[in-house]
PDB file of C-alpha atoms in Angstrom:
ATOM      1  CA  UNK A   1      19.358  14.473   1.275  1.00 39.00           C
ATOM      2  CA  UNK A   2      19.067  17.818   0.003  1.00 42.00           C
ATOM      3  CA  UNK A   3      17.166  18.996  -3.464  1.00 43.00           C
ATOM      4  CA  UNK A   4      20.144  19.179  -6.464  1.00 43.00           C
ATOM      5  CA  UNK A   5      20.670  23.144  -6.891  1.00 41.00           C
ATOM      6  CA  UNK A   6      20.258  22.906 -10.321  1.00 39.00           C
ATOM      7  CA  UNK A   7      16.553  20.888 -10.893  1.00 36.00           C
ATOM      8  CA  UNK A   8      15.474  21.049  -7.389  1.00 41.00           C
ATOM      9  CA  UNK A   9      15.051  17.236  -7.207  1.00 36.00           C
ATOM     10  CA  UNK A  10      15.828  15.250  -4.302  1.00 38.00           C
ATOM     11  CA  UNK A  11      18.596  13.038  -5.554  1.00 38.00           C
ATOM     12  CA  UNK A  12      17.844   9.001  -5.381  1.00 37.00           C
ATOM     13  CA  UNK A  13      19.165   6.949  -3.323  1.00 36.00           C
ATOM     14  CA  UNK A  14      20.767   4.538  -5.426  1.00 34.00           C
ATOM     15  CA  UNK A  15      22.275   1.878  -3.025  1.00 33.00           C
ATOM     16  CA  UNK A  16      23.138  -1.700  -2.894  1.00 33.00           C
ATOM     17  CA  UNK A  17      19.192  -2.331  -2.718  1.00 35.00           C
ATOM     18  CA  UNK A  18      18.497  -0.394  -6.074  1.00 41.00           C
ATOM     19  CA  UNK A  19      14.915   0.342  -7.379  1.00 44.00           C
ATOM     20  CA  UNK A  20      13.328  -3.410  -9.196  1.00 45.00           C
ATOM     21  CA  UNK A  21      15.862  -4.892  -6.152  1.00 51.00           C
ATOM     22  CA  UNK A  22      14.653  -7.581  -4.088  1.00 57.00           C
ATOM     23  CA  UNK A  23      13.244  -5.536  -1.194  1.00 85.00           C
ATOM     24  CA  UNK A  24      10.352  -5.826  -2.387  1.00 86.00           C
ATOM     25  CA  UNK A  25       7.250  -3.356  -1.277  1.00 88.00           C
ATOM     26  CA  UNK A  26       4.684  -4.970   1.429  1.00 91.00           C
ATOM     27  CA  UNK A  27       1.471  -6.235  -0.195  1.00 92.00           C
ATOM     28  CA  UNK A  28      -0.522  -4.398   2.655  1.00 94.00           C
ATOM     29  CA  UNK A  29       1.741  -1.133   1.017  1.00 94.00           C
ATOM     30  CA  UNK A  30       0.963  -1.907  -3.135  1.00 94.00           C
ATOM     31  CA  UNK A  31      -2.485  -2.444  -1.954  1.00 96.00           C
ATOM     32  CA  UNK A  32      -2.306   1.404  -0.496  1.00 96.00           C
ATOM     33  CA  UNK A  33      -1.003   2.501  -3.686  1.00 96.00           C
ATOM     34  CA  UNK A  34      -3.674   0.636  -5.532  1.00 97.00           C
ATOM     35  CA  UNK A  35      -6.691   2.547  -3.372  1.00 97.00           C
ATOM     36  CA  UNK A  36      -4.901   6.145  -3.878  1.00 98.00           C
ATOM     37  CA  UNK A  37      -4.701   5.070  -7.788  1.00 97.00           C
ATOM     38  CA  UNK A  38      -8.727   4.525  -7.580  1.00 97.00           C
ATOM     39  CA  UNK A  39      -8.785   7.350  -5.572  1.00 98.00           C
ATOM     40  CA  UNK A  40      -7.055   9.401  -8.353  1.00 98.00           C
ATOM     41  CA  UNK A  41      -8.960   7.709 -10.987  1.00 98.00           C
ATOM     42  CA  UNK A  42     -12.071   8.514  -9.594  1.00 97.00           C
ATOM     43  CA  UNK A  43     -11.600  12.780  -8.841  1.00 97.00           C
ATOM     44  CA  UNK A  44     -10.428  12.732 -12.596  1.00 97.00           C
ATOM     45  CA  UNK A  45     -13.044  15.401 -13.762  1.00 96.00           C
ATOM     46  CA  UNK A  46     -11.676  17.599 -10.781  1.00 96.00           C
ATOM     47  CA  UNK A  47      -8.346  17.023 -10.452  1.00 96.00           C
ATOM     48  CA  UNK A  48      -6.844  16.081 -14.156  1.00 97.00           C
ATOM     49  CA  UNK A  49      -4.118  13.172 -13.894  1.00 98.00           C
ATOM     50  CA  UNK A  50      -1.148  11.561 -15.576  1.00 98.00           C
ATOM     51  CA  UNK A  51      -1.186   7.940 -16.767  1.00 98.00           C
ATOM     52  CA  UNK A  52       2.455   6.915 -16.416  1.00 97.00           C
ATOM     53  CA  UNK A  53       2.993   3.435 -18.497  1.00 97.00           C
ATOM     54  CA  UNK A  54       6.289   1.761 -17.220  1.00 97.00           C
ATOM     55  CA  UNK A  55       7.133  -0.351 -20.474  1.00 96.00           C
ATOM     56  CA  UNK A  56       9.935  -2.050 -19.388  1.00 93.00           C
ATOM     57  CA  UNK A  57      10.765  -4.018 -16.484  1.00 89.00           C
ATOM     58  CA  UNK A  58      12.452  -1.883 -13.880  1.00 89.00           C
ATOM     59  CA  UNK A  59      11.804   1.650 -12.167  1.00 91.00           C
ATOM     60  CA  UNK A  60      14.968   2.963 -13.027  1.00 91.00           C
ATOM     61  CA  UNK A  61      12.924   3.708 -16.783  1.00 90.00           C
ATOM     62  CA  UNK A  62      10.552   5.810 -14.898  1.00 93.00           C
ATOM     63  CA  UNK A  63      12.444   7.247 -12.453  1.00 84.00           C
ATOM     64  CA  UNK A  64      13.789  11.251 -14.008  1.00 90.00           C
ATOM     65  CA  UNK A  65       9.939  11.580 -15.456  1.00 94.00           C
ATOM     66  CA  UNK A  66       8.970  11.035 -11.620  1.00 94.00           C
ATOM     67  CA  UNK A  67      11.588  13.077  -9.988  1.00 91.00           C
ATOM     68  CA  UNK A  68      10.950  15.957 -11.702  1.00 93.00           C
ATOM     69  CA  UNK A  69       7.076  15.886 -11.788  1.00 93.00           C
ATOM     70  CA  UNK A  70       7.328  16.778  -7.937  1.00 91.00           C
ATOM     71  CA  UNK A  71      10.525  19.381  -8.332  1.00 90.00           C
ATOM     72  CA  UNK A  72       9.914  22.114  -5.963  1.00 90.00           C
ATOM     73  CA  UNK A  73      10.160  25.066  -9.145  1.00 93.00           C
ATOM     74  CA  UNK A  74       7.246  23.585 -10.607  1.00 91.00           C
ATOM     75  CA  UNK A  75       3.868  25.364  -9.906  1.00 93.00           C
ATOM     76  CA  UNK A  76       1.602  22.835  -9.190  1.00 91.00           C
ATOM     77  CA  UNK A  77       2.182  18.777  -8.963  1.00 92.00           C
ATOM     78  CA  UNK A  78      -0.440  16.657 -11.486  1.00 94.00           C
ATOM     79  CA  UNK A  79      -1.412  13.252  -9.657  1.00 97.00           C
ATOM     80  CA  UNK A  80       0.194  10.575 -11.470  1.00 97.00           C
ATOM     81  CA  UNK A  81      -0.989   7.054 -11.508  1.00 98.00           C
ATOM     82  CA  UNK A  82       1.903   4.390 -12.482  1.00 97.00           C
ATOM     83  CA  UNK A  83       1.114   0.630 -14.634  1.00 98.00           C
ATOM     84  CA  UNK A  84       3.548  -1.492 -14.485  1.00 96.00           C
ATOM     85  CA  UNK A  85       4.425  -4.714 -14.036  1.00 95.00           C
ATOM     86  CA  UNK A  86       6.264  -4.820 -11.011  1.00 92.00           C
ATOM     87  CA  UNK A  87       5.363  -2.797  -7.945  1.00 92.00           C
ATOM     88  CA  UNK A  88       7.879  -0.351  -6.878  1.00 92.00           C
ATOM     89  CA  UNK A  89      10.590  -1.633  -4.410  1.00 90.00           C
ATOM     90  CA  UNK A  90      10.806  -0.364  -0.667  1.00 91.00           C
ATOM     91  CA  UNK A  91      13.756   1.665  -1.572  1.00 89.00           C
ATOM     92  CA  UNK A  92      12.248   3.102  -4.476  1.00 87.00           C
ATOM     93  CA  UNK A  93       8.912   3.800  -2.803  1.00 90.00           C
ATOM     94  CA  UNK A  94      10.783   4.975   0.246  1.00 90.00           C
ATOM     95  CA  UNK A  95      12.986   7.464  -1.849  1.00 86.00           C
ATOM     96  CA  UNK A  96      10.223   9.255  -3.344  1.00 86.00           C
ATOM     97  CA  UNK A  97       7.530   9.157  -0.606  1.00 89.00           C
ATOM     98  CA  UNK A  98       4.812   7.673  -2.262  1.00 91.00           C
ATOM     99  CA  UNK A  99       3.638   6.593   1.091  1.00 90.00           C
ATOM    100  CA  UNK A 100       2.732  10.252   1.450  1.00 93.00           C
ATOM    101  CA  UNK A 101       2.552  11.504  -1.604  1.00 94.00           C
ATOM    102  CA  UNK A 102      -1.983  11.362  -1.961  1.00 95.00           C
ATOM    103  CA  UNK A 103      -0.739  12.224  -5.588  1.00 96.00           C
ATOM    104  CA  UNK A 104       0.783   9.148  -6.601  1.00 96.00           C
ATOM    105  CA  UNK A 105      -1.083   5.893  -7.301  1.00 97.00           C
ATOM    106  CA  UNK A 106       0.141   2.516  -9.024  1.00 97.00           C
ATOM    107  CA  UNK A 107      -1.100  -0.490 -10.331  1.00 97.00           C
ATOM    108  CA  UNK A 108       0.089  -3.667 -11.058  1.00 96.00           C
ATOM    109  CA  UNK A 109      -0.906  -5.069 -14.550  1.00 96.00           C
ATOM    110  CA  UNK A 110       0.306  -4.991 -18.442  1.00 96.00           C
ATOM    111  CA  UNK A 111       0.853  -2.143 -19.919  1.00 96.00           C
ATOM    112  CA  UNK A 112      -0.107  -3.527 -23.417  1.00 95.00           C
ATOM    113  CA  UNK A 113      -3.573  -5.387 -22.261  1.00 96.00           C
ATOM    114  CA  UNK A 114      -6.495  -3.310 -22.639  1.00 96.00           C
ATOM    115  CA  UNK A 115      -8.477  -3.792 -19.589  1.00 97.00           C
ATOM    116  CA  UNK A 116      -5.334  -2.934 -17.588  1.00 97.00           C
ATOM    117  CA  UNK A 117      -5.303   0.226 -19.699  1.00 97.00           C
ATOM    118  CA  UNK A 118      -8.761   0.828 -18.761  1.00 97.00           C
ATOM    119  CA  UNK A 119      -8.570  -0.280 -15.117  1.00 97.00           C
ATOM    120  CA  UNK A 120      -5.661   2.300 -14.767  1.00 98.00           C
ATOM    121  CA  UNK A 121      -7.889   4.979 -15.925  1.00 97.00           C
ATOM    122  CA  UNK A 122      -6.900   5.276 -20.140  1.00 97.00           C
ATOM    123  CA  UNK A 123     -10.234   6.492 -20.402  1.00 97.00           C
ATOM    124  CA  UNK A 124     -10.652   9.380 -17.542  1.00 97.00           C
ATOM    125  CA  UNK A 125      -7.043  10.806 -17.640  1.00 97.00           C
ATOM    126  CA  UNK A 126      -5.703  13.956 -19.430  1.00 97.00           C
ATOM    127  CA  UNK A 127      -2.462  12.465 -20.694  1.00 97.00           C
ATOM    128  CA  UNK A 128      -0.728   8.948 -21.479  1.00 97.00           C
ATOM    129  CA  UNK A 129       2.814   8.751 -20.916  1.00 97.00           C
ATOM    130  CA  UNK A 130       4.589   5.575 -22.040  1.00 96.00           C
ATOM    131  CA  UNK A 131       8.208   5.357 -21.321  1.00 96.00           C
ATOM    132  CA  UNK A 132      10.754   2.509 -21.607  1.00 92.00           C
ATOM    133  CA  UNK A 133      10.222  -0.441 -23.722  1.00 83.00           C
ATOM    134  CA  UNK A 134      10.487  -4.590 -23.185  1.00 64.00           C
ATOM    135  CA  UNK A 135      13.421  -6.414 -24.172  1.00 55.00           C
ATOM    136  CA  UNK A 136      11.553  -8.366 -26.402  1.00 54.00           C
ATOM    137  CA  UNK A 137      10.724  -5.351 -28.107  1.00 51.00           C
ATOM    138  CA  UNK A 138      14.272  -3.970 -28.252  1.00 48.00           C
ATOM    139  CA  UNK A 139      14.979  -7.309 -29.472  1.00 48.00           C
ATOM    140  CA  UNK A 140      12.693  -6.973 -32.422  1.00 49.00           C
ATOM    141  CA  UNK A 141      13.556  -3.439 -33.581  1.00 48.00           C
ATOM    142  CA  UNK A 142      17.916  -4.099 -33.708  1.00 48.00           C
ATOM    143  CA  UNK A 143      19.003  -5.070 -36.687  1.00 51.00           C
ATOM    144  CA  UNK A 144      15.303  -4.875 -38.208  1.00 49.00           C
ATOM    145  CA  UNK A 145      12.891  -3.107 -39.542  1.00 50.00           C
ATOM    146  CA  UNK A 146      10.625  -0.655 -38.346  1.00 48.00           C
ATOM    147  CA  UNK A 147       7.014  -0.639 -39.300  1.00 48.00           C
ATOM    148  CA  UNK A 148       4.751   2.394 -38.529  1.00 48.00           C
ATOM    149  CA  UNK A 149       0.707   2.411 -39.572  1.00 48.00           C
ATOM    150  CA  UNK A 150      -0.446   5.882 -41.018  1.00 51.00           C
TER     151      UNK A 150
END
């Protein structure tokens, strides 16, 4: 594959396998993305890093905010540590390198629990990100109301 000429991403492969598909990543491999995310955590005063929340269920949520964090016309890449609650699958992990990439991290756990939070490193990174949602959430925003606190 060959970066898109217009965002420089490499484009994914989205085959029969597909990202939350059942290929699932070895343990020996989440447990590798687990140490980097420490790893990450841990260098935050020296290296600043992005907690990515995956709210939803699949890696196809997360996906465009990952792809272009590591475009080629950006001037630097920001390590990013992932929580979700599904490790990525091969194809997925494959796809974007995260093998190799010493700037990506990820940890299994629930987005919404606060010693997850914490464990992912809420308290040492520079910015939260929180995309995609649960569909018991979309469930209880359609057709409802929506409350906000001040």
């Amino acid at each position: 594959s060959s970066p898109d000429s217009v965002t420089g991403s490499m484009p994914l492969n989205r085959g029969t396998s597909g990202f939350g598909g059942t290929d699932m990543l070895p343990s020996e491999k989440v447990r590798d993305l687990e140490r980097k995310a420490e790893v990450i955590k841990a260098n935050a005063q020296a290296a600043p890093f992005v907690l990515l929340l995956n709210l939803s269920t699949t890696w196809e949520t997360i996906v465009p905010f990952l792809t272009q964090s590591r475009a080629s016309y950006l001037p630097f890449e920001l390590p990013i540590v992932v929580l979700s609650t599904v490790p990525p699958s091969r194809a997925f992990a494959d796809e974007l390198g995260m093998a190799e990439d010493l700037g990506f991290g990820h940890l299994v756990g629930n987005p919404h629990w606060a010693p997850d939070l914490l464990r992912a490193g809420a308290a040492e990174c520079s910015v939260i990100v929180a995309l995609g949602s649960s569909a018991a959430e979309d469930a209880a925003c359609s057709g409802g109301e929506l409350i906000t606190m001040p």
